[in-house]
PDB file of C-alpha atoms in Angstrom:
ATOM      1  CA  UNK T   1      -0.004  -0.028  -0.001  1.00  0.00           C
ATOM      2  CA  UNK T   2       2.751   2.417   0.911  1.00  0.00           C
ATOM      3  CA  UNK T   3       4.650   1.686  -2.309  1.00  0.00           C
ATOM      4  CA  UNK T   4       1.423   2.266  -4.323  1.00  0.00           C
ATOM      5  CA  UNK T   5       0.946   5.620  -2.595  1.00  0.00           C
ATOM      6  CA  UNK T   6       4.539   6.592  -3.270  1.00  0.00           C
ATOM      7  CA  UNK T   7       4.200   5.764  -6.998  1.00  0.00           C
ATOM      8  CA  UNK T   8       0.898   7.561  -7.217  1.00  0.00           C
ATOM      9  CA  UNK T   9       2.412  10.619  -5.493  1.00  0.00           C
ATOM     10  CA  UNK T  10       5.389  10.589  -7.871  1.00  0.00           C
ATOM     11  CA  UNK T  11       3.115  10.351 -10.862  1.00  0.00           C
ATOM     12  CA  UNK T  12       0.996  13.304  -9.681  1.00  0.00           C
ATOM     13  CA  UNK T  13       4.130  15.353  -8.956  1.00  0.00           C
ATOM     14  CA  UNK T  14       5.508  14.707 -12.463  1.00  0.00           C
ATOM     15  CA  UNK T  15       2.154  15.510 -13.992  1.00  0.00           C
ATOM     16  CA  UNK T  16       2.006  18.833 -12.144  1.00  0.00           C
ATOM     17  CA  UNK T  17       5.570  19.664 -13.049  1.00  0.00           C
ATOM     18  CA  UNK T  18       4.745  19.161 -16.725  1.00  0.00           C
ATOM     19  CA  UNK T  19       1.735  21.448 -16.412  1.00  0.00           C
ATOM     20  CA  UNK T  20       3.961  24.203 -15.063  1.00  0.00           C
ATOM     21  CA  UNK T  21       6.379  24.067 -18.000  1.00  0.00           C
ATOM     22  CA  UNK T  22       6.187  27.038 -20.245  1.00  0.00           C
ATOM     23  CA  UNK T  23       5.114  27.024 -23.915  1.00  0.00           C
ATOM     24  CA  UNK T  24       8.333  27.367 -25.960  1.00  0.00           C
ATOM     25  CA  UNK T  25       6.435  28.575 -29.075  1.00  0.00           C
ATOM     26  CA  UNK T  26       4.781  31.373 -27.150  1.00  0.00           C
ATOM     27  CA  UNK T  27       8.221  32.118 -25.626  1.00  0.00           C
ATOM     28  CA  UNK T  28       9.767  32.330 -29.103  1.00  0.00           C
ATOM     29  CA  UNK T  29       7.108  34.787 -30.176  1.00  0.00           C
ATOM     30  CA  UNK T  30       7.600  36.974 -27.108  1.00  0.00           C
ATOM     31  CA  UNK T  31      11.350  36.781 -27.596  1.00  0.00           C
ATOM     32  CA  UNK T  32      11.110  37.838 -31.240  1.00  0.00           C
ATOM     33  CA  UNK T  33       8.709  40.658 -30.422  1.00  0.00           C
ATOM     34  CA  UNK T  34      10.630  42.088 -27.450  1.00  0.00           C
ATOM     35  CA  UNK T  35      14.057  40.718 -26.542  1.00  0.00           C
ATOM     36  CA  UNK T  36      15.780  40.568 -29.911  1.00  0.00           C
ATOM     37  CA  UNK T  37      15.497  44.326 -30.469  1.00  0.00           C
ATOM     38  CA  UNK T  38      18.130  44.896 -27.768  1.00  0.00           C
ATOM     39  CA  UNK T  39      20.229  41.798 -28.286  1.00  0.00           C
ATOM     40  CA  UNK T  40      20.711  42.264 -31.994  1.00  0.00           C
ATOM     41  CA  UNK T  41      21.812  45.878 -31.463  1.00  0.00           C
ATOM     42  CA  UNK T  42      24.426  45.001 -28.790  1.00  0.00           C
ATOM     43  CA  UNK T  43      28.147  45.311 -29.378  1.00  0.00           C
ATOM     44  CA  UNK T  44      27.907  46.188 -33.041  1.00  0.00           C
ATOM     45  CA  UNK T  45      26.418  42.827 -33.960  1.00  0.00           C
ATOM     46  CA  UNK T  46      29.119  40.622 -32.425  1.00  0.00           C
ATOM     47  CA  UNK T  47      26.376  38.392 -31.057  1.00  0.00           C
ATOM     48  CA  UNK T  48      25.175  37.544 -34.561  1.00  0.00           C
ATOM     49  CA  UNK T  49      22.785  39.361 -36.831  1.00  0.00           C
ATOM     50  CA  UNK T  50      19.843  38.154 -34.787  1.00  0.00           C
ATOM     51  CA  UNK T  51      21.434  38.639 -31.377  1.00  0.00           C
ATOM     52  CA  UNK T  52      21.047  35.035 -30.265  1.00  0.00           C
ATOM     53  CA  UNK T  53      24.803  34.567 -30.084  1.00  0.00           C
ATOM     54  CA  UNK T  54      24.633  36.260 -26.667  1.00  0.00           C
ATOM     55  CA  UNK T  55      23.134  33.033 -25.331  1.00  0.00           C
ATOM     56  CA  UNK T  56      25.811  30.775 -26.705  1.00  0.00           C
ATOM     57  CA  UNK T  57      28.949  32.869 -26.328  1.00  0.00           C
ATOM     58  CA  UNK T  58      31.851  31.336 -24.491  1.00  0.00           C
ATOM     59  CA  UNK T  59      31.753  33.734 -21.542  1.00  0.00           C
ATOM     60  CA  UNK T  60      28.028  33.798 -21.013  1.00  0.00           C
ATOM     61  CA  UNK T  61      26.834  34.956 -17.600  1.00  0.00           C
ATOM     62  CA  UNK T  62      23.850  32.672 -17.106  1.00  0.00           C
ATOM     63  CA  UNK T  63      24.967  29.380 -15.570  1.00  0.00           C
ATOM     64  CA  UNK T  64      21.773  27.952 -14.069  1.00  0.00           C
ATOM     65  CA  UNK T  65      18.051  27.771 -14.640  1.00  0.00           C
ATOM     66  CA  UNK T  66      17.504  30.001 -11.575  1.00  0.00           C
ATOM     67  CA  UNK T  67      19.880  32.607 -13.092  1.00  0.00           C
ATOM     68  CA  UNK T  68      17.965  32.409 -16.359  1.00  0.00           C
ATOM     69  CA  UNK T  69      14.681  33.188 -14.617  1.00  0.00           C
ATOM     70  CA  UNK T  70      16.298  36.094 -12.817  1.00  0.00           C
ATOM     71  CA  UNK T  71      17.719  37.522 -16.068  1.00  0.00           C
ATOM     72  CA  UNK T  72      14.457  37.224 -17.939  1.00  0.00           C
ATOM     73  CA  UNK T  73      12.720  39.067 -15.144  1.00  0.00           C
ATOM     74  CA  UNK T  74      15.425  41.815 -15.312  1.00  0.00           C
ATOM     75  CA  UNK T  75      15.071  42.106 -19.067  1.00  0.00           C
ATOM     76  CA  UNK T  76      11.279  42.293 -18.720  1.00  0.00           C
ATOM     77  CA  UNK T  77      11.693  45.213 -16.379  1.00  0.00           C
ATOM     78  CA  UNK T  78      14.205  46.934 -18.679  1.00  0.00           C
ATOM     79  CA  UNK T  79      11.873  46.543 -21.641  1.00  0.00           C
ATOM     80  CA  UNK T  80       8.894  47.862 -19.650  1.00  0.00           C
ATOM     81  CA  UNK T  81       6.686  44.902 -20.648  1.00  0.00           C
ATOM     82  CA  UNK T  82       4.087  43.590 -18.191  1.00  0.00           C
ATOM     83  CA  UNK T  83       4.446  39.823 -18.692  1.00  0.00           C
ATOM     84  CA  UNK T  84       2.571  37.730 -16.179  1.00  0.00           C
ATOM     85  CA  UNK T  85       4.452  34.767 -14.650  1.00  0.00           C
ATOM     86  CA  UNK T  86       3.266  32.339 -17.349  1.00  0.00           C
ATOM     87  CA  UNK T  87       4.869  34.447 -20.095  1.00  0.00           C
ATOM     88  CA  UNK T  88       8.122  34.652 -18.166  1.00  0.00           C
ATOM     89  CA  UNK T  89       7.937  30.837 -17.959  1.00  0.00           C
ATOM     90  CA  UNK T  90       7.324  30.701 -21.729  1.00  0.00           C
ATOM     91  CA  UNK T  91      10.392  32.808 -22.529  1.00  0.00           C
ATOM     92  CA  UNK T  92      12.565  30.838 -20.097  1.00  0.00           C
ATOM     93  CA  UNK T  93      11.357  27.549 -21.559  1.00  0.00           C
ATOM     94  CA  UNK T  94      12.129  28.796 -25.113  1.00  0.00           C
ATOM     95  CA  UNK T  95      15.596  30.024 -24.171  1.00  0.00           C
ATOM     96  CA  UNK T  96      16.416  26.936 -22.163  1.00  0.00           C
ATOM     97  CA  UNK T  97      15.285  24.441 -24.788  1.00  0.00           C
ATOM     98  CA  UNK T  98      17.023  26.195 -27.688  1.00  0.00           C
ATOM     99  CA  UNK T  99      20.156  27.642 -26.116  1.00  0.00           C
ATOM    100  CA  UNK T 100      20.987  26.895 -22.528  1.00  0.00           C
ATOM    101  CA  UNK T 101      19.881  23.253 -22.042  1.00  0.00           C
ATOM    102  CA  UNK T 102      19.791  23.346 -18.240  1.00  0.00           C
ATOM    103  CA  UNK T 103      18.136  20.353 -16.554  1.00  0.00           C
ATOM    104  CA  UNK T 104      14.634  21.342 -15.365  1.00  0.00           C
TER     105      UNK T 104
END
């Protein structure tokens, strides 16, 4: 009985964790509409014509998923956009799946 409860609990936890994951397609759209305008203009284009090289450069500053969340929130404030938490999650999910590859 205890083993059954543990397995059921684990299943429900994993199901809930999946539900919290952001939508990477929505994150890509938000990124394209907002973030890229600054990143593409940085450092005279040394981060690539589209600015995404900032995420893959050798000396990148973001080294954990927690740091990525923190940076997306900082950028949101700098841009003056009013993203609710689910949109922050979308952008983080997009960036992590496509560039950072941190374990979730």
